[in-house]
Coordinates of C-alpha atoms in Angstrom, one line a residue:
X1 CA 22.2 -22.6 -6.9
X2 CA 19.5 -19.6 -6.9
X3 CA 19.7 -19.7 -3.0
X4 CA 23.6 -19.2 -3.3
X5 CA 22.7 -16.1 -5.7
X6 CA 20.2 -14.9 -3.1
X7 CA 22.9 -15.3 -0.2
X8 CA 25.5 -13.3 -2.6
X9 CA 22.7 -10.7 -3.3
X10 CA 22.3 -10.1 0.3
X11 CA 25.9 -10.0 1.2
X12 CA 26.5 -7.3 -1.6
X13 CA 23.4 -5.4 -0.1
X14 CA 24.6 -5.7 3.6
X15 CA 27.6 -4.0 2.3
X16 CA 25.8 -1.1 0.9
X17 CA 24.2 -0.6 4.0
X18 CA 27.8 -0.7 5.8
X19 CA 28.8 2.0 3.6
X20 CA 25.6 4.3 4.2
X21 CA 25.8 4.0 7.9
X22 CA 29.4 4.4 8.0
X23 CA 29.1 7.7 6.1
X24 CA 26.0 9.0 7.8
X25 CA 26.9 8.3 11.6
X26 CA 30.9 8.1 11.2
X27 CA 30.8 4.4 12.8
X28 CA 30.6 0.7 11.5
X29 CA 27.5 -0.9 12.3
X30 CA 27.6 -3.7 15.3
X31 CA 25.2 -5.7 13.1
X32 CA 23.1 -6.1 10.0
X33 CA 20.5 -8.5 9.6
X34 CA 18.0 -8.8 6.7
X35 CA 14.1 -8.2 8.3
X36 CA 12.0 -8.2 5.2
X37 CA 11.2 -7.8 1.5
X38 CA 8.8 -5.9 -0.5
X39 CA 8.3 -5.0 -3.9
X40 CA 10.4 -2.2 -4.0
X41 CA 13.3 -3.1 -1.6
X42 CA 14.7 -5.1 1.1
X43 CA 14.7 -4.0 4.8
X44 CA 17.7 -4.4 7.3
X45 CA 18.0 -4.0 10.8
X46 CA 21.0 -2.5 11.9
X47 CA 22.6 -1.9 15.4
X48 CA 24.8 0.7 16.2
X49 CA 27.2 1.7 19.1
X50 CA 25.7 5.3 19.0
X51 CA 22.3 7.0 19.3
X52 CA 19.8 6.0 18.0
X53 CA 21.5 2.5 18.4
X54 CA 19.0 0.6 16.3
X55 CA 17.9 1.5 12.6
X56 CA 15.8 0.4 9.8
X57 CA 17.4 0.6 6.3
X58 CA 15.4 -0.2 3.2
X59 CA 17.4 -0.7 -0.1
X60 CA 15.2 0.2 -3.0
X61 CA 15.7 -1.1 -6.7
X62 CA 14.8 2.2 -8.0
X63 CA 15.3 5.7 -6.7
X64 CA 12.1 7.2 -7.7
X65 CA 10.2 4.9 -5.3
X66 CA 13.2 5.7 -2.3
X67 CA 12.2 9.3 -2.9
X68 CA 8.7 8.9 -2.9
X69 CA 8.4 7.0 0.5
X70 CA 10.6 9.5 1.8
X71 CA 8.5 12.2 1.3
X72 CA 5.5 10.9 1.9
X73 CA 6.4 8.9 5.3
X74 CA 8.0 11.9 6.5
X75 CA 4.8 13.7 6.2
X76 CA 2.7 11.3 7.8
X77 CA 5.2 11.0 10.6
X78 CA 5.1 14.8 11.1
X79 CA 1.3 14.8 11.9
X80 CA 2.0 12.6 14.9
X81 CA -1.6 11.2 14.2
X82 CA -0.8 7.5 13.5
X83 CA 2.2 5.5 14.5
X84 CA 4.6 6.1 11.5
X85 CA 8.5 5.8 11.7
X86 CA 10.5 8.7 11.4
X87 CA 12.5 9.1 8.4
X88 CA 16.2 10.0 9.4
X89 CA 18.2 9.9 6.0
X90 CA 18.1 9.3 2.4
X91 CA 21.7 8.0 1.3
X92 CA 22.0 7.8 -2.7
X93 CA 25.2 7.0 -4.8
X94 CA 25.3 5.6 -8.1
X95 CA 24.4 2.1 -7.0
X96 CA 22.9 2.5 -3.7
X97 CA 19.2 3.6 -3.0
X98 CA 19.1 3.7 0.9
X99 CA 16.2 5.0 3.0
X100 CA 17.3 5.1 6.8
X101 CA 14.4 5.2 9.4
X102 CA 13.5 4.6 13.2
X103 CA 13.2 0.9 13.8
X104 CA 9.9 -0.2 14.9
X105 CA 9.8 -2.9 17.4
X106 CA 7.5 -5.8 17.1
X107 CA 6.2 -8.4 14.6
X108 CA 5.0 -7.9 11.2
X109 CA 1.3 -8.8 11.6
X110 CA 0.7 -10.3 8.1
X111 CA 3.5 -12.6 9.1
X112 CA 2.4 -14.0 12.6
X113 CA 0.5 -16.7 13.6
X114 CA -3.2 -16.1 13.7
X115 CA -3.7 -15.3 17.6
X116 CA -6.8 -16.2 19.8
X117 CA -10.1 -14.5 19.2
X118 CA -9.7 -12.0 21.8
X119 CA -6.0 -11.0 21.0
X120 CA -7.4 -10.8 17.4
X121 CA -10.4 -8.4 18.0
X122 CA -7.9 -6.1 20.5
X123 CA -5.3 -6.1 17.4
X124 CA -8.2 -5.6 14.7
X125 CA -9.6 -2.5 16.7
X126 CA -6.0 -1.0 17.0
X127 CA -5.6 -1.2 13.2
X128 CA -8.9 0.4 12.8
X129 CA -8.3 3.1 15.2
X130 CA -5.1 3.8 13.4
X131 CA -7.1 3.8 10.0
X132 CA -10.1 5.9 11.4
X133 CA -7.6 8.5 12.7
X134 CA -5.3 8.7 9.4
X135 CA -8.8 9.0 7.3
X136 CA -9.6 11.9 9.6
X137 CA -7.0 14.2 8.5
X138 CA -8.5 15.9 5.5
X139 CA -7.6 18.7 2.8
X140 CA -9.4 21.1 0.5
X141 CA -8.4 19.4 -2.5
X142 CA -7.9 15.5 -4.0
X143 CA -4.7 14.1 -5.6
X144 CA -1.5 12.7 -4.6
X145 CA 0.6 14.4 -1.8
X146 CA 2.8 16.1 -4.0
X147 CA 0.9 16.0 -7.4
X148 CA -1.6 17.8 -9.3
X149 CA -4.8 18.7 -6.9
X150 CA -8.2 18.4 -8.0
X151 CA -11.6 19.9 -7.1
X152 CA -13.2 16.5 -6.8
X153 CA -12.9 13.0 -6.3
X154 CA -14.4 12.1 -9.4
X155 CA -12.2 14.3 -11.3
X156 CA -9.1 13.0 -9.8
X157 CA -9.8 9.7 -9.7
X158 CA -11.2 9.3 -13.4
X159 CA -8.0 10.6 -14.8
X160 CA -6.4 8.0 -12.4
X161 CA -8.4 5.2 -13.8
X162 CA -7.7 6.3 -17.4
X163 CA -3.8 6.1 -16.5
X164 CA -4.4 2.5 -15.1
X165 CA -6.5 1.3 -17.8
X166 CA -3.7 2.4 -20.4
X167 CA -1.2 0.4 -18.3
X168 CA -3.7 -2.6 -18.0
X169 CA -4.3 -2.5 -21.7
X170 CA -0.3 -2.6 -22.3
X171 CA -0.2 -5.7 -19.9
X172 CA -2.8 -7.3 -22.0
X173 CA -1.2 -6.7 -25.1
X174 CA 1.9 -8.4 -23.5
X175 CA -0.4 -11.6 -22.5
X176 CA -0.6 -10.6 -18.7
X177 CA -4.4 -10.1 -18.9
X178 CA -6.9 -11.6 -21.3
X179 CA -9.0 -9.4 -23.7
X180 CA -12.2 -10.6 -22.1
X181 CA -11.4 -9.4 -18.7
X182 CA -9.9 -6.0 -20.1
X183 CA -13.2 -5.6 -22.0
X184 CA -15.1 -5.9 -18.7
X185 CA -12.8 -3.2 -16.9
X186 CA -13.1 -0.9 -20.1
X187 CA -17.2 -1.3 -19.5
X188 CA -17.0 -0.7 -16.0
X189 CA -14.8 2.5 -16.8
X190 CA -17.4 3.8 -19.5
X191 CA -19.8 3.5 -16.6
X192 CA -17.9 5.6 -14.2
X193 CA -20.1 8.1 -13.7
X194 CA -22.9 5.7 -12.3
X195 CA -20.7 3.9 -10.0
X196 CA -19.1 7.2 -8.7
X197 CA -22.2 9.2 -8.6
X198 CA -22.2 9.9 -4.7
X199 CA -20.5 12.6 -3.0
X200 CA -17.4 11.7 -0.9
X201 CA -17.3 12.9 2.4
X202 CA -14.0 14.7 2.5
X203 CA -10.5 14.5 0.9
X204 CA -9.2 12.2 3.6
X205 CA -5.4 11.3 3.9
X206 CA -4.8 7.6 2.8
X207 CA -1.9 5.4 3.4
X208 CA -1.8 3.8 -0.1
X209 CA -1.2 0.3 1.1
X210 CA -2.9 -0.2 4.1
X211 CA -3.1 -4.1 4.8
X212 CA -1.8 -6.4 7.8
X213 CA 1.4 -6.9 6.1
X214 CA 2.4 -3.4 6.7
X215 CA 1.6 -3.5 10.2
X216 CA 3.6 -4.0 13.1
X217 CA 2.6 -5.3 16.7
X218 CA 4.4 -5.8 19.6
X219 CA 2.6 -6.8 22.8
X220 CA -0.8 -7.3 21.2
X221 CA -0.8 -3.7 20.3
X222 CA 0.1 -1.8 16.9
X223 CA 3.5 -0.2 17.3
X224 CA 4.0 0.8 13.7
X225 CA 2.3 1.4 10.3
X226 CA 5.1 1.1 7.7
X227 CA 5.6 1.4 4.1
X228 CA 3.4 4.0 2.7
X229 CA 3.3 4.4 -1.2
X230 CA 0.9 6.5 -3.0
X231 CA 0.1 8.5 -0.4
X232 CA -2.9 11.1 -1.7
X233 CA -5.9 12.9 -0.5
X234 CA -8.9 10.9 -1.6
X235 CA -12.1 8.7 -0.7
X236 CA -11.3 7.1 2.4
X237 CA -13.2 4.0 0.8
X238 CA -10.6 3.4 -1.6
X239 CA -8.2 2.1 1.1
X240 CA -10.8 -0.2 2.5
X241 CA -10.4 -3.4 0.0
X242 CA -7.0 -3.7 1.7
X243 CA -9.0 -4.6 4.9
X244 CA -10.2 -7.8 2.9
X245 CA -6.7 -9.1 1.5
X246 CA -3.7 -11.0 2.3
X247 CA -5.3 -12.3 5.7
X248 CA -6.8 -9.0 6.8
X249 CA -10.1 -10.2 6.7
X250 CA -9.2 -12.6 9.6
X251 CA -9.3 -9.6 11.9
X252 CA -12.9 -8.2 10.8
X253 CA -11.4 -4.9 9.8
X254 CA -13.8 -3.9 7.5
X255 CA -16.8 -4.7 10.0
X256 CA -15.0 -2.6 12.8
X257 CA -14.4 0.2 10.6
X258 CA -17.9 0.4 9.4
X259 CA -18.9 0.4 12.9
X260 CA -17.2 3.5 13.2
X261 CA -17.6 5.2 9.6
X262 CA -21.0 4.7 7.8
X263 CA -20.2 3.1 4.2
X264 CA -21.6 5.1 1.2
X265 CA -24.8 3.3 -0.7
X266 CA -22.6 1.9 -3.3
X267 CA -19.8 0.9 -1.3
X268 CA -19.6 -2.7 -2.6
X269 CA -19.9 -1.6 -6.1
X270 CA -16.9 1.0 -5.7
X271 CA -14.9 -1.2 -3.5
X272 CA -15.1 -3.9 -6.8
X273 CA -14.0 -1.2 -9.1
X274 CA -11.1 -0.1 -6.8
X275 CA -9.8 -3.4 -6.0
X276 CA -9.5 -4.5 -9.8
X277 CA -8.5 -1.4 -11.3
X278 CA -5.6 -1.3 -8.4
X279 CA -4.7 -5.1 -8.4
X280 CA -4.7 -5.4 -12.3
X281 CA -2.5 -2.0 -12.6
X282 CA -0.3 -3.4 -9.9
X283 CA 0.2 -6.6 -12.0
X284 CA 0.8 -5.0 -15.3
X285 CA 3.4 -2.7 -13.6
X286 CA 5.4 -5.7 -12.1
X287 CA 4.4 -7.8 -15.6
X288 CA 2.5 -10.2 -13.2
X289 CA 0.1 -12.5 -15.3
X290 CA -3.7 -12.8 -14.2
X291 CA -4.0 -15.1 -11.4
X292 CA -6.9 -16.6 -9.1
X293 CA -6.6 -13.5 -6.8
X294 CA -7.1 -11.2 -9.6
X295 CA -9.8 -13.3 -11.5
X296 CA -11.6 -13.3 -7.9
X297 CA -11.3 -9.6 -8.3
X298 CA -12.7 -9.3 -11.7
X299 CA -15.7 -11.9 -10.8
X300 CA -16.5 -9.7 -8.3
X301 CA -17.0 -6.5 -10.3
X302 CA -18.8 -8.5 -13.0
X303 CA -21.4 -9.5 -10.2
X304 CA -21.5 -5.9 -8.9
X305 CA -22.2 -4.5 -12.5
X306 CA -25.1 -7.0 -13.1
X307 CA -26.5 -6.3 -9.0
X308 CA -26.6 -2.5 -9.9
X309 CA -27.9 -3.0 -13.6
X310 CA -24.9 -1.2 -15.2

């Protein structure tokens, strides 16, 4: 029954994609095939009889995320620093939120079978080169791309931490997180100044979700970095906990990255804070209860608090 419901839902979505393409390109698509699914929407590969001949169309459940990705991805593509697909159109009706983009040829690295070690190393270095290039783009102030700007990382991230903690607290009230874990995070926040006492190198450009699930590979090389979300000017080390998640650790991304950019003295403490707050905030946002993944992050945070005598 659930499979049939999913098939029916996808057919309805394909009709929306067809309408968007017909409207934008004045011709029907030759084919529409589901290509992937994420937290914010579902992606379809579309072929056409006219240029650009092949497209990526992402249907979003909520329009604000479509608008955000269109703006952020468009900005990143315009820089020409990393391999981010171009944004062609935003198509919006009463029941359709479609982002029409350049199609990235290749396979999703997070879904590929693990290659042999030499290939793994080559791909890993390519991913790291993309990250280093992205983080090499800097700004004068800190903050979300189109949001309020702050003079220091600490002032921006303190406000952001407070907002995340409010959401996590609300999630705990709904039974998503045990109160003991919430108290641990509140304790960490109370020691914010100790954790983030080091000066950040520069306001670096951050992708927002840079893990191997957002890397497309073709012929053992990165062909695209996809799905930026929450792009900001920030501490480049905020992005690095993603290098330990979702199978990214199998490519030794963190070690490769730090062979180029030296870690801060309190990196492991900051990293534990970053990953725990980001994941708990994400879970609260999508009404996901605590699981082994989040509990491991919380355990790491607790170990770092003890290690650094906070």
